[in-house]
Coordinates of C-alpha atoms in Angstrom, one line a residue:
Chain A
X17 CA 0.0 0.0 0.0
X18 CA 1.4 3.3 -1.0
X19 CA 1.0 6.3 1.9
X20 CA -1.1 9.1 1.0
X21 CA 2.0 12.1 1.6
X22 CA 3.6 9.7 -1.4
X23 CA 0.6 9.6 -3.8
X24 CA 0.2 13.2 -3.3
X25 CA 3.6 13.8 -4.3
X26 CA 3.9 11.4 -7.4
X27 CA 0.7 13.3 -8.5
X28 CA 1.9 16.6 -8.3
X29 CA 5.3 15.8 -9.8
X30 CA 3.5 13.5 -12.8
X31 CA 1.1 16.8 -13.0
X32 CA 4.5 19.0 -13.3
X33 CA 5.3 16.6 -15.9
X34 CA 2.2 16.5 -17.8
X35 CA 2.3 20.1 -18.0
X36 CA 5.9 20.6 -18.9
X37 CA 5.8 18.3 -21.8
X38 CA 2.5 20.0 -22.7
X39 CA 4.6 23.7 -23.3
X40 CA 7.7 21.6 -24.5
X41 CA 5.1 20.5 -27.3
X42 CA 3.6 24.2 -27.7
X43 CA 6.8 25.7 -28.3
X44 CA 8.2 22.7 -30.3
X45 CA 4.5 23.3 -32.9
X46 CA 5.6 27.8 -32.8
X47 CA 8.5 26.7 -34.2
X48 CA 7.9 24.2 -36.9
X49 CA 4.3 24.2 -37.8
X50 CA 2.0 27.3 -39.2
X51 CA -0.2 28.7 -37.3
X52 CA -3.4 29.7 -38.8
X53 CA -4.0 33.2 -39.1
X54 CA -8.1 32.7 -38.7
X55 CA -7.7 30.4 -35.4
X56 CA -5.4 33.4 -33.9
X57 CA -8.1 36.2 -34.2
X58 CA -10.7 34.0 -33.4
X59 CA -8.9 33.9 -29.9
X60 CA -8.0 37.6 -30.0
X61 CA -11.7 38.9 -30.7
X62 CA -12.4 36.2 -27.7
X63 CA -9.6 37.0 -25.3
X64 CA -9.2 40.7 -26.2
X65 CA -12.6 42.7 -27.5
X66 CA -14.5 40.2 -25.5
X67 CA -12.8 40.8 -21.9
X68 CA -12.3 45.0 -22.6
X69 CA -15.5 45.6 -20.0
X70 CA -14.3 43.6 -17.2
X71 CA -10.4 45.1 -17.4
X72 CA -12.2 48.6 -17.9
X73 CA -13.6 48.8 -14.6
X74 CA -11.4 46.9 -12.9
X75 CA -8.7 49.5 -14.2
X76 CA -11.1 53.0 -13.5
X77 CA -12.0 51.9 -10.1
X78 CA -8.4 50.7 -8.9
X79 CA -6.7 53.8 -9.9
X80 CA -9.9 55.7 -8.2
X81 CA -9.4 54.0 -4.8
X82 CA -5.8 53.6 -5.1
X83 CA -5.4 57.7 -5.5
X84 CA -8.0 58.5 -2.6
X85 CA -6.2 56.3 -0.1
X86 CA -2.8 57.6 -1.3
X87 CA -4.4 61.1 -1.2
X88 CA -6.0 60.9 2.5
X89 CA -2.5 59.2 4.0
X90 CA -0.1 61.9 1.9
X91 CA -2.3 64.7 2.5
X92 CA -1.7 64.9 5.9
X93 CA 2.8 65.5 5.4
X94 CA 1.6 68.0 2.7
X95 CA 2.6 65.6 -0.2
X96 CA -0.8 66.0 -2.2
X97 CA 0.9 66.7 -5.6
X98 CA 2.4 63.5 -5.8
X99 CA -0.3 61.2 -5.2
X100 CA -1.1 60.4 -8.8
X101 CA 2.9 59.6 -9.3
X102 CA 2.0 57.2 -7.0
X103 CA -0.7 55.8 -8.4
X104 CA 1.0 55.9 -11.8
X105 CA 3.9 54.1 -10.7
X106 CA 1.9 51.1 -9.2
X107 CA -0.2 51.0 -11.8
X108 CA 2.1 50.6 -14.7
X109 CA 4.1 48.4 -12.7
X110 CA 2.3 45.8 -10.4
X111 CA -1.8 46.4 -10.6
X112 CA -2.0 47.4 -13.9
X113 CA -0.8 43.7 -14.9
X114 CA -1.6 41.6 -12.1
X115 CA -5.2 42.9 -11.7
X116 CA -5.8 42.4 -15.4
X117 CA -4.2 39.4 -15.3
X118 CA -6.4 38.1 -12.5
X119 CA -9.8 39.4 -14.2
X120 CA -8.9 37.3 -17.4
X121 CA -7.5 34.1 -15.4
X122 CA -11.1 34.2 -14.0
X123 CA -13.1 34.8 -17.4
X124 CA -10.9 33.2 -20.2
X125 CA -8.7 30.7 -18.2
X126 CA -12.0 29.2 -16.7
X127 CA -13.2 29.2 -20.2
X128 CA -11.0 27.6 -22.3
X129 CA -10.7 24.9 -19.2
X130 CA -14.2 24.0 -19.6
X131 CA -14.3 24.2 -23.5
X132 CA -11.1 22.1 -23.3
X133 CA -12.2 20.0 -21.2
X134 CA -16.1 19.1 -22.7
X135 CA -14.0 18.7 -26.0
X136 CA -12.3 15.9 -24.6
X137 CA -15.3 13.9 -22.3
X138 CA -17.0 13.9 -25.7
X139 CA -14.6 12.6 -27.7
X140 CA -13.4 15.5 -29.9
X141 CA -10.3 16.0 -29.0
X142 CA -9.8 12.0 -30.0
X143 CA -11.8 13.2 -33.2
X144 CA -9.5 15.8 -34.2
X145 CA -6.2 13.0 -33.6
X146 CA -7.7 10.5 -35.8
X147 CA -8.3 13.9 -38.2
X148 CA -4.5 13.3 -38.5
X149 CA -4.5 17.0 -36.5
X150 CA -2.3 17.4 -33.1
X151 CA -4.1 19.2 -30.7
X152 CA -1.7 21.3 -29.4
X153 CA -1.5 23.0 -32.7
X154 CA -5.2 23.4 -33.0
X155 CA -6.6 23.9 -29.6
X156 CA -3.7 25.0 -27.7
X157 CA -1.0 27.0 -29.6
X158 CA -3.3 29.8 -31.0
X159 CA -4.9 30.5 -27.7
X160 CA -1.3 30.3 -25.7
X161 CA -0.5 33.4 -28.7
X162 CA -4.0 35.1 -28.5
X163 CA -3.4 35.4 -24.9
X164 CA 0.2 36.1 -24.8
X165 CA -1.1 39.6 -27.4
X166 CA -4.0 40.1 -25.5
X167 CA -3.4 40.1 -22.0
X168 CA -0.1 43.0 -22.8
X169 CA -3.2 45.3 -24.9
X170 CA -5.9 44.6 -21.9
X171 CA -3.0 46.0 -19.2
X172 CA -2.2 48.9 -21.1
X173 CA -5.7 49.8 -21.8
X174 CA -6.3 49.2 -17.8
X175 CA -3.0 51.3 -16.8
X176 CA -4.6 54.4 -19.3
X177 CA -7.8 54.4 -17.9
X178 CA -6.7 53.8 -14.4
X179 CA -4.3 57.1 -14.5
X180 CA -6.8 58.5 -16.2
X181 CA -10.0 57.9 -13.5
X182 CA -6.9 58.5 -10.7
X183 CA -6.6 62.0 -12.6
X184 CA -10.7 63.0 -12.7
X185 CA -11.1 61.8 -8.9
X186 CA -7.6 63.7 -7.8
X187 CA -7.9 67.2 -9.5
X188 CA -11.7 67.2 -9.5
X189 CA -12.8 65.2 -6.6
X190 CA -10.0 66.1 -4.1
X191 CA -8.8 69.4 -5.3
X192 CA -5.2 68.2 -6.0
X193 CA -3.1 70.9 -7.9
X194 CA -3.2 69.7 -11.8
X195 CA 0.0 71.2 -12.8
X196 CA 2.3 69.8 -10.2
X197 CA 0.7 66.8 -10.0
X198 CA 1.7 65.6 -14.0
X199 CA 5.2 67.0 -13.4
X200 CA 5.5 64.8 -11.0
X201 CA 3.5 61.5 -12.4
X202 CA 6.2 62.5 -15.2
X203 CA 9.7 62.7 -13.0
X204 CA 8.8 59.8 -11.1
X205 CA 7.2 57.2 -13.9
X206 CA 10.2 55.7 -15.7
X207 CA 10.1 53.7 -19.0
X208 CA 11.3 51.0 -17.3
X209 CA 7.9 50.9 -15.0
X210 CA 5.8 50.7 -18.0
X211 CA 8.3 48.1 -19.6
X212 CA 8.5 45.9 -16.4
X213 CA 4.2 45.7 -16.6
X214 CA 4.4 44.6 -20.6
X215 CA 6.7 42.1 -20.0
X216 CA 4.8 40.7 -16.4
X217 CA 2.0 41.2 -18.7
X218 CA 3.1 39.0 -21.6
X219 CA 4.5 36.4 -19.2
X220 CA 1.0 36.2 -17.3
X221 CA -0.8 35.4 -20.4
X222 CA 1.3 32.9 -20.9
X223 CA 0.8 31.4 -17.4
X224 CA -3.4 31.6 -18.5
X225 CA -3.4 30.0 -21.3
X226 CA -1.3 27.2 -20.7
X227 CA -3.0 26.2 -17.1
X228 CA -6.4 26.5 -18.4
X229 CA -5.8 24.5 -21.9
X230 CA -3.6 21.9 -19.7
X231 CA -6.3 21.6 -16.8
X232 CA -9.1 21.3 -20.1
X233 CA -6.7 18.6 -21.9
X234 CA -6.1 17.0 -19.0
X235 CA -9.7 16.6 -17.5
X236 CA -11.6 14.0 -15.5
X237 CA -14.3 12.2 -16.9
X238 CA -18.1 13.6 -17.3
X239 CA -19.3 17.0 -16.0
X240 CA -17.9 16.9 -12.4
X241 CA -14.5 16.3 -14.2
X242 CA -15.3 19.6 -16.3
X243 CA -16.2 21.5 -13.3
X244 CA -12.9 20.2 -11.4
X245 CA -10.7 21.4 -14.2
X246 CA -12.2 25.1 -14.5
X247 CA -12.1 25.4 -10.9
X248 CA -8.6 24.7 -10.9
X249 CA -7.3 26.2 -13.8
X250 CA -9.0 29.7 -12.3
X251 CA -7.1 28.9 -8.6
X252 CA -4.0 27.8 -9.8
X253 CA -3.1 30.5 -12.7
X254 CA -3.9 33.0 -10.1
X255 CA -1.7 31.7 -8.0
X256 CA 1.3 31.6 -10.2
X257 CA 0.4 35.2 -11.2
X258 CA 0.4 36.5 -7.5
X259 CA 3.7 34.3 -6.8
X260 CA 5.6 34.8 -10.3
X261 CA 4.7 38.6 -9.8
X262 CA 7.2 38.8 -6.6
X263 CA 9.9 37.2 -8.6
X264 CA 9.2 38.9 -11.9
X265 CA 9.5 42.4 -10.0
X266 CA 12.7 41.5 -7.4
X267 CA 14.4 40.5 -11.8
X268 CA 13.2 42.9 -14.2
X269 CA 13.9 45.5 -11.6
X270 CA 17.3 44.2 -11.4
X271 CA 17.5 43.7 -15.2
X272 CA 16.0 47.0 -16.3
X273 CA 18.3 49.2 -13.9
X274 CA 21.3 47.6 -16.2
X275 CA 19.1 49.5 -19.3
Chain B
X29 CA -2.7 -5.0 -43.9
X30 CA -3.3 -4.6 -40.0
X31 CA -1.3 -6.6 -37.9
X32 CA -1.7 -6.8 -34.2
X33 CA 0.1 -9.3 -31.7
X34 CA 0.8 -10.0 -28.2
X35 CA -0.9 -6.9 -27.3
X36 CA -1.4 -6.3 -23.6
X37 CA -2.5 -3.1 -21.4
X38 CA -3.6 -2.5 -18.2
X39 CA -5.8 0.1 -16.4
X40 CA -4.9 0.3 -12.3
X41 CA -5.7 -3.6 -11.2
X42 CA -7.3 -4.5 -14.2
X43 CA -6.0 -6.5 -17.1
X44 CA -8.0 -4.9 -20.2
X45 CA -6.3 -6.7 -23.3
X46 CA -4.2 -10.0 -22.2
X47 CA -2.6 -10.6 -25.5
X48 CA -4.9 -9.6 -28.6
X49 CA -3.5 -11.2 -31.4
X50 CA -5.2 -10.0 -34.6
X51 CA -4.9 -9.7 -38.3
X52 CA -7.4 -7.9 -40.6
X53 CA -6.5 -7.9 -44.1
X54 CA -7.4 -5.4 -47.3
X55 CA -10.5 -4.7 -48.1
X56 CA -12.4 -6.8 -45.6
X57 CA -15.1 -6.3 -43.4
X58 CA -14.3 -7.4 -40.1
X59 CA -16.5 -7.0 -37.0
X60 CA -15.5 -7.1 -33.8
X61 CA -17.9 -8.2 -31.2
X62 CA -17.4 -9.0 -27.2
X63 CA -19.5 -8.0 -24.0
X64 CA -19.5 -4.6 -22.9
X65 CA -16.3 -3.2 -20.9
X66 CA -14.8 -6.2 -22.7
X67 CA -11.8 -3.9 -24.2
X68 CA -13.3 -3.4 -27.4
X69 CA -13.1 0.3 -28.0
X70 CA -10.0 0.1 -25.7
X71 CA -8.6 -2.4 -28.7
X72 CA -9.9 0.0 -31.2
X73 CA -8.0 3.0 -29.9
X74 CA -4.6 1.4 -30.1
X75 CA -5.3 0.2 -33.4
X76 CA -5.6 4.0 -34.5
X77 CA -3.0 5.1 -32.1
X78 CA -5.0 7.1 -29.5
X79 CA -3.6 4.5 -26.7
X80 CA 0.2 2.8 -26.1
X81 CA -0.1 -0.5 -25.1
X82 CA 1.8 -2.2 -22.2
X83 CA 3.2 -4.3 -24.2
X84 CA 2.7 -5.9 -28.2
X85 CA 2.2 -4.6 -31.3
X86 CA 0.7 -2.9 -33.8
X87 CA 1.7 -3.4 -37.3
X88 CA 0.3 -1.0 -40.2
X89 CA 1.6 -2.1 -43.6
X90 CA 4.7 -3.7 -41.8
X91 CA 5.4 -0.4 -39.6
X92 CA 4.6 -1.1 -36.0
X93 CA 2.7 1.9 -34.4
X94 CA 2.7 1.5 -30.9
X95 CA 5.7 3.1 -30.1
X96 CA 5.2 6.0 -32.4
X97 CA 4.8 10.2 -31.1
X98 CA 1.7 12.3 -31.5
X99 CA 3.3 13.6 -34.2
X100 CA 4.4 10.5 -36.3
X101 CA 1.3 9.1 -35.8
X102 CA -0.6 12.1 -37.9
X103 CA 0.8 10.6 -41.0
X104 CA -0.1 6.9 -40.2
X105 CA -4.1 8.4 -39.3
X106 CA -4.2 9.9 -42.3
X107 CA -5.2 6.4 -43.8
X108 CA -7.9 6.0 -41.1
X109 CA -10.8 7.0 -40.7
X110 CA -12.6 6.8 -37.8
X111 CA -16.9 7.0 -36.8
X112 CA -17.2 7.1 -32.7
X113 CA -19.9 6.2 -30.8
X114 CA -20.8 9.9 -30.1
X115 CA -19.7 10.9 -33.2
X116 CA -18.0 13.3 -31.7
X117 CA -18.4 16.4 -33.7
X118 CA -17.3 19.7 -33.2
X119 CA -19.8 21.7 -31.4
X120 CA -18.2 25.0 -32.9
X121 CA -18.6 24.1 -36.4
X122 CA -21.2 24.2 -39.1
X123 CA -22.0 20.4 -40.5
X124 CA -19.6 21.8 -43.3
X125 CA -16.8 23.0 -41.8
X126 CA -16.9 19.4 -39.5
X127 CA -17.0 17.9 -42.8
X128 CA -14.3 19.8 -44.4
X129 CA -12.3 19.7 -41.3
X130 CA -8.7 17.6 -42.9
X131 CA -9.6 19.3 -46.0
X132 CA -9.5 22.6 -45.0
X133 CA -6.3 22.3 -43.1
X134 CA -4.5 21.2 -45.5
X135 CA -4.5 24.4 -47.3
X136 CA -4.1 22.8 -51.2
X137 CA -7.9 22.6 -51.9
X138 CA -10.2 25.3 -53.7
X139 CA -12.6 26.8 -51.6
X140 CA -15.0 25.4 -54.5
X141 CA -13.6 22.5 -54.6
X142 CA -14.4 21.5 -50.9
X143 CA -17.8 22.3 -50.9
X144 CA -18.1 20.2 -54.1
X145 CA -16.4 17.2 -51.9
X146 CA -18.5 18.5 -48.6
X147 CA -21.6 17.7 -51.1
X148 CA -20.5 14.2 -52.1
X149 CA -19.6 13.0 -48.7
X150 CA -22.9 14.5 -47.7
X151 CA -24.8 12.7 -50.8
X152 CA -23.1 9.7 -49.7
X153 CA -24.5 9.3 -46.4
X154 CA -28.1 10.5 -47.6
X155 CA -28.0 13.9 -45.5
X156 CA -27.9 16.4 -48.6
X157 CA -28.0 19.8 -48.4
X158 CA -27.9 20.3 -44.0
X159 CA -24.0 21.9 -44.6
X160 CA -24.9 25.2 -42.6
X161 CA -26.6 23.2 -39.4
X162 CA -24.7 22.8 -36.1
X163 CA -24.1 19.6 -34.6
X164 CA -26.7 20.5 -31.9
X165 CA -29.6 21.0 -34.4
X166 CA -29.3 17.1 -35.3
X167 CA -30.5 13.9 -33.9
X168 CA -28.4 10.8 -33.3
X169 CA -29.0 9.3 -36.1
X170 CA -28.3 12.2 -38.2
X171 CA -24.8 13.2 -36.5
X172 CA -23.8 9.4 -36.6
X173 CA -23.8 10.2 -40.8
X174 CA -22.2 13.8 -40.2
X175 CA -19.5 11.9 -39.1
X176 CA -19.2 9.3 -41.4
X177 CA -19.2 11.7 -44.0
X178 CA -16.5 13.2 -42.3
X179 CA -14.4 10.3 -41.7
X180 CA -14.7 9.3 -45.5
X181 CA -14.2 12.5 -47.6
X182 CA -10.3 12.4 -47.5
X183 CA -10.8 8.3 -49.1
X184 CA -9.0 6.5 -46.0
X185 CA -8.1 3.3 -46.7
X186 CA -9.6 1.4 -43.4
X187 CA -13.0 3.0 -41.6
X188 CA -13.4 2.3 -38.2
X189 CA -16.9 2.4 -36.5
X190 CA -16.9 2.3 -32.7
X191 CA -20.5 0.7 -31.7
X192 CA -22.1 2.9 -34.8
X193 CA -25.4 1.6 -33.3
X194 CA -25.4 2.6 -30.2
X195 CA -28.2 4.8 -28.6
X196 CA -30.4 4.5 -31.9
X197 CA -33.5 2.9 -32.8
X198 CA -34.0 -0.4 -34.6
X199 CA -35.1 1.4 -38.1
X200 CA -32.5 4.1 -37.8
X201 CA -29.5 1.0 -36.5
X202 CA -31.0 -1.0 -39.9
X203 CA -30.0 2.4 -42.3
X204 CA -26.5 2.9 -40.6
X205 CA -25.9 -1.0 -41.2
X206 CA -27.1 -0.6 -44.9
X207 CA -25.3 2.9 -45.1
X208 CA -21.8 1.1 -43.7
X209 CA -22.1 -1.9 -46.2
X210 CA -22.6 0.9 -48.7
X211 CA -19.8 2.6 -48.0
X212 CA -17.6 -0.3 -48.3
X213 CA -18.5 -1.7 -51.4
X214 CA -19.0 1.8 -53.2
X215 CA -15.2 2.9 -51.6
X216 CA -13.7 0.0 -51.3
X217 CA -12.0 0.8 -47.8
X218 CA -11.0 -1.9 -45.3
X219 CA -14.1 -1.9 -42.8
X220 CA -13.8 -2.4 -38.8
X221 CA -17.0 -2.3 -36.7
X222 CA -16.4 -2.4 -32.9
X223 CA -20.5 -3.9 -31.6
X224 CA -22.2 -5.2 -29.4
X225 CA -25.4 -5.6 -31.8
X226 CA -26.0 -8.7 -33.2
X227 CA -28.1 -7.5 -36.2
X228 CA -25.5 -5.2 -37.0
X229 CA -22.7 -7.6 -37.4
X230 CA -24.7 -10.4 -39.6
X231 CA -25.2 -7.0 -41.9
X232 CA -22.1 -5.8 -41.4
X233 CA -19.8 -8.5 -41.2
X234 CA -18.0 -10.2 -43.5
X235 CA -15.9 -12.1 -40.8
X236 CA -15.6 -11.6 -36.9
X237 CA -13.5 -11.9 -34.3
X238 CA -14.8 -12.6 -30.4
X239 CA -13.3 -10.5 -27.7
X240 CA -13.5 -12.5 -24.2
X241 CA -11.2 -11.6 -21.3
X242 CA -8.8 -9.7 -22.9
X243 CA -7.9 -11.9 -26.3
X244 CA -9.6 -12.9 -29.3
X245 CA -12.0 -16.0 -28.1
X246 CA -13.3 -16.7 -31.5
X247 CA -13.3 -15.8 -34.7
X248 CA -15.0 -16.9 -37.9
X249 CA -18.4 -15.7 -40.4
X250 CA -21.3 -14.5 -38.7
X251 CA -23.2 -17.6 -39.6
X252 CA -20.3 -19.6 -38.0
X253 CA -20.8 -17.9 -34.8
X254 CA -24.5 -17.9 -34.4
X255 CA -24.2 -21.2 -35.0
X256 CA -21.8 -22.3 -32.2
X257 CA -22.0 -24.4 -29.5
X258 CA -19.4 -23.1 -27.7
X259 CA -21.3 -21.6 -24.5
X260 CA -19.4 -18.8 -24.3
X261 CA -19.9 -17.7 -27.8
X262 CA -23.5 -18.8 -27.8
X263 CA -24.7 -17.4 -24.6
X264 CA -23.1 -13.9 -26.2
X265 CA -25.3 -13.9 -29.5
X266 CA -28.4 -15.6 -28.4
X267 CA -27.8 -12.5 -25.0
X268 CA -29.0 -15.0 -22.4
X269 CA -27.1 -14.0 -18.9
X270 CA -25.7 -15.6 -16.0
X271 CA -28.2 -14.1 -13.6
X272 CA -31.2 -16.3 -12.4
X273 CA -34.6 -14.9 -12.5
X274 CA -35.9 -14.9 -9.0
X275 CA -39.7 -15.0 -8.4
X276 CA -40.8 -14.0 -4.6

């Protein structure tokens, strides 16, 4: 009889496996097979147009609430003018992508899981193998791209409007002096802020797509399997975001000061 | 040619196949019956290269399978064609674009052109003119010939059928026979029907092979087995049980 700690553990490193050999394969088709160009904006209109609502507002009202509480704390040492530098800064950097990240792990991770995984309790992903078709070039590879495009656009669309709503509540809400306060938003926000939240940004696409079309692939059987694997790939991409995001920003701050 | 021997897989504590050995040659029309969770599809899906056995082999035209990637296997599927029991279309698509699935991927094919063959393959299986319906707006039946039309358009050389009869009436099981013998004589392909139906394999069947206990029990022509005496075999086609009836 094997112990439980040791089934656990030969699960999550056969999982690990599973999923490794799954991007091993993704990158192996970007770089020998074609990808078709309708399949990618198929994905894009999906990923992208489709989830522009949802980043919206979760853009407008974190730079809203992010520049009121930096307003009430800095407005008491007199620092008023430089709470939308502030906000700027932590949006391009960390909100900006994680929280856009997070919105589409929740809407298209969840998604492509569960369309994924129906595909293969009924048979059609077997269907498209004996249709002499790999499925990682079909199902997987031009969502892993769509993603890795979209999720970049979604952040800087979320990082615009978020300045933008940080502006209307801070000069029109709270009476914070205009002029200084986009001197300052422009001393203190580097290119190198709004490079480290592209790349985060592409790397947490990739971290989507691949844990919700391996959780989909990789599905139990029937609809409680389907409902497992969407759960999960929803819980475990936004893990990796919030984790990866520490390391991501202790590097590319270390590899964009060398720039 | 189709070779299979000494093929063996297992599934946790149970022994599936125990050493299928198996040949189907050109052009025949081989049925393969056996009770259900006997390892028929299980059989079936090595045979196409959608499972690794444990251990054996599967010979296509001399080149053993078994051991072959996702990716070398493409090329070897491209001479199969395959029905399944659901059918399994894609919900996404139009009855068309299911149709014209390998077609349209392959990129060397008019746009005019595939809808010409879309038309045939549709002709063929007595569904004309339903190429803009999805999946959902058919019934069994129906989607059962969607997807024989789609497993025939690129001319495989060997159609397999995984239990075509499945979950269908008596009258509607009688026209998938009919439409499967049609197939094969009009095409010419090598035919392999996994069933549990007895009807369907005196239609169907040209010669067939008895799965019991993981390894072929039997084989012979349908008449041959319905009339045998051995009582394994006969018990299967005659579908009498081991259970008693008990009155109260």
């Amino acid at each position: 009889m094997t112990s439980v700690p040791v089934k656990v553990i030969n699960s999550v490193l056969s999982g690990l496996g599973r999923f490794s050999l799954m991007v091993a394969e993704v990158v192996r088709s970007l770089t020998t097979q074609r990808l078709s160009g309708r399949d990618l904006l198929d994905q894009l209109y999906f990923i992208g147009v489709k989830s522009q609502t949802v980043v919206l507002v979760t853009g407008a009202f974190t730079g809203m609430v992010l520049c009121a509480q930096t307003y009430f704390q800095f407005h008491k040492v007199k620092m008023d003018s430089a709470t939308l530098a502030v906000v700027s800064v932590s949006m391009c950097g960390e909100l900006g992508p994680v929280l856009t990240a997070l919105m589409v792990a929740g809407r298209v991770g969840a998604s492509m899981a569960a369309e994924l995984g129906t595909m293969r309790v009924t048979e059609q992903i077997d269907a498209l193998r004996t249709l002499a078709t790999h499925p990682i070039d079909y199902l997987v590879v031009p969502r892993v791209v769509a993603t890795m495009i979209a999720v970049p656009l979604l952040t800087a669309e979320s990082i615009t409007i978020g300045i933008l709503a940080a502006y209307l509540v801070g000069v029109h809400l709270l009476q914070i002096d205009p002029g200084y306060s986009i001197v300052n938003m422009q001393r203190f926000t580097d290119h190198r802020d709004v490079l480290m939240g592209f790349i985060k940004a592409i790397i947490f696409g990739g971290i989507i797509a691949t844990t919700g079309c391996y959780k989909g692939m990789h599905c139990g059987q029937g609809a409680e399997g389907v409902g497992h694997a969407t759960t999960e790939a929803v819980v475990y991409a936004s893990i990796a975001i919030l984790m990866s995001n520490f390391f991501l920003t202790l590097l590319l701050t270390r590899l964009l000061a060398l720039t | 040619m189709i070779e299979i021997r000494q093929l063996r897989k297992r599934f946790r504590d149970q022994q599936v196949l125990d050493g299928v050995d198996l040949t189907i040659e050109n052009g025949e029309s081989l049925v393969i019956i056996g009770r259900s969770g006997g390892g028929k599809s299980v059989l079936l899906k090595h045979i196409v290269g959608l499972t690794h056995p444990d251990s054996g082999e599967v010979l296509v035209n001399g080149q053993d399978i078994a051991h072959l990637n996702e990716r070398e296997l493409l090329g070897v599927r491209r001479k199969f064609g395959m029905l399944f029991q659901s059918a399994a279309l894609f919900d996404s698509l139009t009855v068309e674009e299911n149709i014209a699935f390998v077609l349209a991927r392959e990129r060397n094919h008019t746009p005019e052109e595939i809808a010409r063959r879309v038309a045939e393959a549709l002709d063929m299986v007595e569904m004309p003119g339903i190429q803009k319906k999805k999946p959902a707006e058919l019934s069994g039946g129906m989607r059962k010939r969607v997807g024989l039309a789609r497993a025939i358009i690129y001319r495989p050389e060997v159609v397999f059928y995984d239990e075509p009869t499945t979950g269908l009436d008596p009258v509607v099981s009688d026209s998938i026979d009919k439409l499967i013998v049609r197939v094969c004589e009009r095409l010419k392909v090598t035919t392999v029907v996994i069933t549990h139906d007895m009807r369907s394999m005196q239609t169907v069947g040209r010669r067939v092979a008895m799965l019991h206990q993981g390894r072929i029990y039997a084989t012979g022509s349908p008449q041959e087995l319905m009339a045998a005496t051995d009582p394994v075999i006969s018990r299967f086609v005659r579908g009498i049980s081991d259970e008693k009836v008990h009155t109260f």
